[in-house]
Short mmCIF file of C-alpha atoms in Angstrom, two decimals:
data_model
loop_
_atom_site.label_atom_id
_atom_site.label_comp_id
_atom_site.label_asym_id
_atom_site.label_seq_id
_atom_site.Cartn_x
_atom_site.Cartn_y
_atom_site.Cartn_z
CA UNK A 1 101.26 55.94 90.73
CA UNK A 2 103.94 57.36 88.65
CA UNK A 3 106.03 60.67 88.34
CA UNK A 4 106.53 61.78 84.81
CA UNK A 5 109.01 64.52 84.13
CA UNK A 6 107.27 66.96 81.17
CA UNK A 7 108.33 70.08 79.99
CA UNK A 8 105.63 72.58 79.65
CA UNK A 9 105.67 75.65 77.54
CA UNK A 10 108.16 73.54 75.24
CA UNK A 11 108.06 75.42 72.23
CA UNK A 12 107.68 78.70 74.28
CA UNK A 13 110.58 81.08 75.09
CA UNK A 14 110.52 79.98 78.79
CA UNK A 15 110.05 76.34 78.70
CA UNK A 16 109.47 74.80 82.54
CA UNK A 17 110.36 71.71 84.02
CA UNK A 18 107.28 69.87 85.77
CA UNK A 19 106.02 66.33 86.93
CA UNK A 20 102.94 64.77 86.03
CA UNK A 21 101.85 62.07 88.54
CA UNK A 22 99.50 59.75 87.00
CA UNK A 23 97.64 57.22 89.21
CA UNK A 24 97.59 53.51 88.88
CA UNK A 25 95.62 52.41 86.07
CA UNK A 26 91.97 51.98 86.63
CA UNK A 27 88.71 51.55 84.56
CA UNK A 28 88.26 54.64 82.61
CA UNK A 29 89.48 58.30 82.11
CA UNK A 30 91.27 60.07 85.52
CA UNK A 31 90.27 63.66 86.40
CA UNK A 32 93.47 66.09 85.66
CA UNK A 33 94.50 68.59 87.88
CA UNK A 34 96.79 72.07 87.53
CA UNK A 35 98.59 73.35 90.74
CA UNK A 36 99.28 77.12 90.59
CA UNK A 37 101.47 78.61 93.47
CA UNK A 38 101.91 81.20 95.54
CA UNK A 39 103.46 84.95 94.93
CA UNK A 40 107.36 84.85 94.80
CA UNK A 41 109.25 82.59 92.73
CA UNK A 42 108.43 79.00 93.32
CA UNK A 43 109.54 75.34 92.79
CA UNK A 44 106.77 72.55 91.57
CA UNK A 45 106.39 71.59 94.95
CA UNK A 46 106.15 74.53 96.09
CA UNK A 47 108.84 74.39 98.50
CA UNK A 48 109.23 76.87 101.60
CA UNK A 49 111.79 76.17 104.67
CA UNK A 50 111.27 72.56 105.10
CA UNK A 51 107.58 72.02 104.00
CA UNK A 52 106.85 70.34 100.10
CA UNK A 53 102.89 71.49 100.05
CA UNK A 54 102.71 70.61 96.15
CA UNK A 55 104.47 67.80 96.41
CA UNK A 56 101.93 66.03 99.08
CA UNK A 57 98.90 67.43 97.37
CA UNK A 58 100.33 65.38 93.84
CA UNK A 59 101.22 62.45 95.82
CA UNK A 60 97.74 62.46 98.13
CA UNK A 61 95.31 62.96 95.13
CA UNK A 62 97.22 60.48 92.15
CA UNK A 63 96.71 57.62 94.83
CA UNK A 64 92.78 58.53 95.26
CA UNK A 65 93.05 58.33 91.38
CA UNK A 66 93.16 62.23 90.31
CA UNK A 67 96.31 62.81 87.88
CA UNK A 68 98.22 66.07 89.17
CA UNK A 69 100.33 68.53 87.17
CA UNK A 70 102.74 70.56 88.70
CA UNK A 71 105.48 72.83 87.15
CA UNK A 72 108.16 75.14 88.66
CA UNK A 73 106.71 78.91 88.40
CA UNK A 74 107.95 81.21 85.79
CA UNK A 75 109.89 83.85 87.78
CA UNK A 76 112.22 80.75 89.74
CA UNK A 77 113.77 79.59 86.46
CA UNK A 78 113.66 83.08 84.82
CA UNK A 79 113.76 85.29 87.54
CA UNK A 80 116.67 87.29 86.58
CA UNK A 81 115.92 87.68 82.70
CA UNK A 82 112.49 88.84 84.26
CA UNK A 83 113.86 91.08 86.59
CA UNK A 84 114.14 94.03 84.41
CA UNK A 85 111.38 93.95 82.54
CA UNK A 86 109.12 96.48 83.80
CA UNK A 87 105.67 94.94 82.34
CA UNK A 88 105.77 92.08 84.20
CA UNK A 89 102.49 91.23 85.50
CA UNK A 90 100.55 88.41 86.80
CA UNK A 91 99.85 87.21 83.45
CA UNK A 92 103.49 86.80 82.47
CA UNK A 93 104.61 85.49 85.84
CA UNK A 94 101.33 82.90 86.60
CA UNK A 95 98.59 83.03 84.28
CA UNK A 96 99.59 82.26 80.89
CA UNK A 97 101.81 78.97 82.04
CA UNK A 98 98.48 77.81 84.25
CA UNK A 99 96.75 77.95 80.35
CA UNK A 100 99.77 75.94 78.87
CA UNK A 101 99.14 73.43 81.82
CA UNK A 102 95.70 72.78 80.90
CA UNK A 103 95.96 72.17 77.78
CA UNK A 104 98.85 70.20 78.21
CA UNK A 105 96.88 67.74 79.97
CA UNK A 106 94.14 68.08 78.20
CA UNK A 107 96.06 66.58 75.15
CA UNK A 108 96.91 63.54 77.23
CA UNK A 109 95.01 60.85 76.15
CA UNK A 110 94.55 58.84 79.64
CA UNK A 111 92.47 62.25 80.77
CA UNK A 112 89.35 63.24 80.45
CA UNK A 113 89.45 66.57 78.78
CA UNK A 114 86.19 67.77 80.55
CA UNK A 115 87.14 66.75 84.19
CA UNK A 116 90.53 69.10 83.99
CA UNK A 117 89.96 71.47 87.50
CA UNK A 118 92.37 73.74 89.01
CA UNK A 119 94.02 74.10 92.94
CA UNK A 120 95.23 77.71 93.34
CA UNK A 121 97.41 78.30 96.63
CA UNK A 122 97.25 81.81 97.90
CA UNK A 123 98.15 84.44 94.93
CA UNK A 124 97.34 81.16 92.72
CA UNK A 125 93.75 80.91 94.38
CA UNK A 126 93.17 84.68 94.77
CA UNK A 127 94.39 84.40 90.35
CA UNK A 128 92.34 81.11 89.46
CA UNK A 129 88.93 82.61 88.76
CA UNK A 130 90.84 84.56 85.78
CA UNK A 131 92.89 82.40 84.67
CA UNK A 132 89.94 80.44 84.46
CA UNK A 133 88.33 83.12 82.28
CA UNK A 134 91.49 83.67 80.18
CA UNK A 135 92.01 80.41 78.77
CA UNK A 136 92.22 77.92 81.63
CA UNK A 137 88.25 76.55 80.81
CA UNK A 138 88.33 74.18 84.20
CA UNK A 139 85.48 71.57 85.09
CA UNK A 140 85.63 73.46 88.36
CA UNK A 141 88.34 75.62 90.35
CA UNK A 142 89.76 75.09 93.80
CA UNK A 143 91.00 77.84 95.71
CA UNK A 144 93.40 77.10 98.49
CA UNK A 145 94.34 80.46 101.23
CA UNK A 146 93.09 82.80 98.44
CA UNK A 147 91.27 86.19 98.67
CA UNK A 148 89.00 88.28 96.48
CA UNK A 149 90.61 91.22 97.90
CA UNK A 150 93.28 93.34 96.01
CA UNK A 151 96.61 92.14 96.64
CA UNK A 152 98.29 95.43 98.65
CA UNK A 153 95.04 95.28 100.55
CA UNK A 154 96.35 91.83 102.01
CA UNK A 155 100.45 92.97 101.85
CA UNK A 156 99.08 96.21 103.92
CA UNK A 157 97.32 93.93 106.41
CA UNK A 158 100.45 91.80 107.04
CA UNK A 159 102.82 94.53 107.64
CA UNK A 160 100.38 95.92 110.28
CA UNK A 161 99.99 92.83 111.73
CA UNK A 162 103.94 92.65 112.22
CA UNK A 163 103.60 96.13 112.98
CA UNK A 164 101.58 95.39 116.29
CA UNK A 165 104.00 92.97 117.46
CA UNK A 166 106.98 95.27 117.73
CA UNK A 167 108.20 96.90 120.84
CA UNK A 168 107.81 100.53 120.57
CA UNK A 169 110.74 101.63 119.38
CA UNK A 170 110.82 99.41 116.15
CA UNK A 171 107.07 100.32 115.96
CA UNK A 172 108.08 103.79 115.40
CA UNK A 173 110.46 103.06 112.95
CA UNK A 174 107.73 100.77 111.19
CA UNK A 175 105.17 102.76 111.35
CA UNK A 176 107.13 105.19 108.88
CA UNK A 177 108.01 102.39 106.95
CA UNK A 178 104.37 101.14 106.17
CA UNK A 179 103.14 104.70 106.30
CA UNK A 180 105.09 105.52 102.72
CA UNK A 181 103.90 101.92 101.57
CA UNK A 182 100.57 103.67 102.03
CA UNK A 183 101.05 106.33 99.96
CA UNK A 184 102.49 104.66 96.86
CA UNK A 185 100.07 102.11 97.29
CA UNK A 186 97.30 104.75 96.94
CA UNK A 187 98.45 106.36 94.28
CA UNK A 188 98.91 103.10 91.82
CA UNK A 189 95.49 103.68 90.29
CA UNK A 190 96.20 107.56 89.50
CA UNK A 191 99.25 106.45 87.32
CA UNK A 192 99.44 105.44 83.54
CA UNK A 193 100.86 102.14 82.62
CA UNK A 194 103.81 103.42 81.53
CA UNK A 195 104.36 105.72 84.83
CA UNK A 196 103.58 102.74 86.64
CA UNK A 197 105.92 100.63 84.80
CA UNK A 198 108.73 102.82 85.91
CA UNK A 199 107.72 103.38 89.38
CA UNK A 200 108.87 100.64 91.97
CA UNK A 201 107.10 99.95 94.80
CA UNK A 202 108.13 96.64 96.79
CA UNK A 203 112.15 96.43 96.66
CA UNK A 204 113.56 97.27 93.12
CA UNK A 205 112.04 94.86 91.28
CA UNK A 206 108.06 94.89 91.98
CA UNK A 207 107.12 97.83 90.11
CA UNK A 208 103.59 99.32 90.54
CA UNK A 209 102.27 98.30 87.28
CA UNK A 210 102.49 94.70 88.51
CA UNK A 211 99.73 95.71 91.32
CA UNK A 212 98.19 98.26 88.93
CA UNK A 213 97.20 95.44 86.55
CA UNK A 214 95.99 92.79 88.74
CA UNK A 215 93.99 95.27 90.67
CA UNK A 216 92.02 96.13 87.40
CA UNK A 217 90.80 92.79 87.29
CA UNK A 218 89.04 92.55 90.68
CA UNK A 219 88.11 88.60 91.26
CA UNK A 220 85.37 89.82 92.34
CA UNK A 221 84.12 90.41 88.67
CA UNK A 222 84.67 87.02 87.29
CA UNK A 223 83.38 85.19 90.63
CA UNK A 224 80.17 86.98 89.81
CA UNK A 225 79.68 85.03 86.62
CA UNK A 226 80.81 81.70 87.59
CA UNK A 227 78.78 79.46 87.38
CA UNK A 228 81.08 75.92 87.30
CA UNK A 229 81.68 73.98 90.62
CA UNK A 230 84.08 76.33 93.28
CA UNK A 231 85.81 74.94 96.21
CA UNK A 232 87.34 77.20 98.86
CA UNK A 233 89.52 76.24 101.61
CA UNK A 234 91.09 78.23 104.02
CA UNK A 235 92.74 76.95 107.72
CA UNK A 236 91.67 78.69 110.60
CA UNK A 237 95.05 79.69 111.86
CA UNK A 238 96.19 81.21 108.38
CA UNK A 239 98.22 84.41 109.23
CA UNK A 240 98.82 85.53 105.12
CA UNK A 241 94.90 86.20 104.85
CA UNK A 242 92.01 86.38 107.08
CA UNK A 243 88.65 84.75 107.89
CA UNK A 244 87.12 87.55 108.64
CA UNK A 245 88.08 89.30 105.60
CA UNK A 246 89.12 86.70 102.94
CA UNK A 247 87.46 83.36 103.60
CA UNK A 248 84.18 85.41 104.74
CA UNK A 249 84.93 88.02 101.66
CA UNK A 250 84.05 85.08 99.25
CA UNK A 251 80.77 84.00 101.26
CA UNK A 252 80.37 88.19 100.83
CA UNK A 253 80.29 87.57 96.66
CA UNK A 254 79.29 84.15 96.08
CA UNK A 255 76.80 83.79 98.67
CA UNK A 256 74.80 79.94 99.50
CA UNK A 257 75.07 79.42 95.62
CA UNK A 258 74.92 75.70 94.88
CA UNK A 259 77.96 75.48 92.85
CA UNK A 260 80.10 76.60 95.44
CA UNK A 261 81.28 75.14 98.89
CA UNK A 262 83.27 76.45 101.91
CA UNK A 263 85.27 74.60 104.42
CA UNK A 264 87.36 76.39 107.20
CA UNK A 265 90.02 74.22 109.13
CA UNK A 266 90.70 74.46 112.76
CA UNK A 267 94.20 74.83 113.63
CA UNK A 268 95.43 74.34 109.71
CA UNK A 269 98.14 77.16 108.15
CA UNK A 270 98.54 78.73 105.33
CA UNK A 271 100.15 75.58 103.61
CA UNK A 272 97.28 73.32 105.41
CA UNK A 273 99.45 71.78 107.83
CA UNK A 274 98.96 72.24 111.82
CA UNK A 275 100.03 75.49 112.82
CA UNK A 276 103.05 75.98 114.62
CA UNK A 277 103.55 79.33 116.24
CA UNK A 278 100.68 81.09 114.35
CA UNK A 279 102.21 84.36 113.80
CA UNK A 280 103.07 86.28 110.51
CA UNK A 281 106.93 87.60 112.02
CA UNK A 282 107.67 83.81 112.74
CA UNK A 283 106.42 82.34 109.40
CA UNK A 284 110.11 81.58 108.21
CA UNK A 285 110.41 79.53 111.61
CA UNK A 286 106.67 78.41 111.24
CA UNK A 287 107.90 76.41 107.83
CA UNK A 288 110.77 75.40 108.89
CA UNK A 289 109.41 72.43 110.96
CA UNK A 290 108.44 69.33 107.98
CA UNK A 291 105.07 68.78 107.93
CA UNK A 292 102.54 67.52 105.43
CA UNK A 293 99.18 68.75 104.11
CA UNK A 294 96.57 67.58 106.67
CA UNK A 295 95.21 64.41 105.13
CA UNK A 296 91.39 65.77 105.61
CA UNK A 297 92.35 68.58 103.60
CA UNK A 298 93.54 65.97 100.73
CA UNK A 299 90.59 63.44 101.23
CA UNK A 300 87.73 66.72 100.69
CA UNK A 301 89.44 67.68 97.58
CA UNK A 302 89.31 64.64 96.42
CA UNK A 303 85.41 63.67 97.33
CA UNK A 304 84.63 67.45 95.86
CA UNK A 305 86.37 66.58 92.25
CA UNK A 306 84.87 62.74 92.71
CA UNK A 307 81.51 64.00 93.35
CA UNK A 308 81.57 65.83 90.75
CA UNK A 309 83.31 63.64 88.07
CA UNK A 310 80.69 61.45 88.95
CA UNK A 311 77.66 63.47 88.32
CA UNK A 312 79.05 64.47 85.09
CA UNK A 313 78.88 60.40 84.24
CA UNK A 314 75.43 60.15 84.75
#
């Protein structure tokens, strides 16, 4: 396989740096695929600590013969320019460079334009039924740690799970803390754009519009209508999102539909490696240790875009 540096978005005002690994040449087209990270700013790989998750999902699936584009994310070249400009949502920061990426490799002429799917990691899986709708046009979408919940449901959910860990002093202290978190997180949806593009609400920087707008575009309104092949993967041990709530919250929507399958991995993270101390205060020590993605978790991916690649032949 080789690594070819692109640059996507080139005539765009933020061009990004990415890698496209293309497998070694067989018979034929090779499926394409688009790897969307995480919330925060983020390299291609996807680096956090010591772990590379985007980097062993592009090297696992070009040598099963699946070409894999990855890019760094918006806000971790631009970040500061960004920083100050209160409108940024989710389309700015994820979903508009995910389009650029598909068509970029749909324009490559050792792909087939109709096998192009997507892998979504966390905010890029909860994000990758939309960006599917709004431009992205996959074969089929893969959603890695995702949710179909709104995203302060999930930040609310981690900060009480930190919050139960505390001794009871700090939980005092805490419990103020998420308390006013609460409150402005209640009150997003009773503010106008503009209030809520002057209103911050995580740090300086995240201002309320930012959870305003993504929240007004539930997933759970475009998982309704799809109808194209949907993977979702989730390890057991993930402490960013829950089974109960988030892998179980997309069995909720989508049902036993045929297009869509479910697997749930014992003793996997949220990157898909094997858990290490499995709790949210100790993730910064939890991806520190180098690991890989679990090869299962690379093998199914590849069978599920195989499969299908293959039944589109017929």
């Amino acid at each position: 396989m080789a690594d070819e540096k692109i640059v996507l978005g080139a005539a765009t005002k933020y061009p990004l740096n990415g890698i496209l690994t293309i497998p070694d040449k067989t018979k034929g087209l090779f499926p394409g695929v688009v790897l969307v990270q995480g919330s925060g700013p983020s390299n291609m790989d996807e680096k956090i600590g010591n772990i590379y998750p985007f980097k062993d999902l592009a090297d696992g699936l070009s040598g099963l013969g699946i070409a894999v584009l990855r890019y760094d994310k918006r806000t971790f070249v631009y970040g500061k320019e960004m920083r100050n400009d209160t409108a940024i949502s989710v389309k700015e920061e994820t979903i508009e460079d995910a389009v650029h990426a598909a068509n970029f490799l749909r324009r490559d002429s050792r792909i087939d334009p109709n096998k192009i799917f997507m892998i979504g990691h966390s905010l890029g899986g909860m994000l990758a039924p939309r960006i599917d709708a709004e431009g992205g046009h996959f074969a089929g979408i893969i959603m890695m740690g995702g949710s179909p919940r709104k995203f302060e449901d999930i930040i609310m959910d981690q900060n009480n799970e930190v919050l139960n860990s505390l001794n009871k002093f700090l939980k005092g202290i805490a419990r103020k803390q998420i308390a006013a978190l609460a409150s402005k997180f209640d009150n997003i949806y009773n503010l106008s754009d503009e209030e809520a593009k002057s209103t911050p609400v995580l740090g300086k920087h995240v201002r309320a519009y930012y959870l305003k707008e993504m929240g007004e575009h539930p997933a759970e309104n475009y998982l309704k209508v799809l109808n194209k092949p949907v993977f979702i993967l989730q390890g057991e041990k993930d402490f960013h999102v829950s089974v109960e709530k988030d892998f179980n919250g997309y069995k909720k929507i989508l049902g036993d539909r045929p297009n869509v399958t479910y697997k749930l991995y014992p003793n996997l993270n949220h990157a898909f490696m094997p858990f290490v101390y499995g709790e949210i205060r100790k993730a910064k020590k939890e991806y520190k240790v180098a690991q890989h993605v679990d090869r299962q978790v690379i093998n199914d991916i590849s069978d599920w875009i195989h499969s299908y690649h293959f039944a589109g032949d017929n």
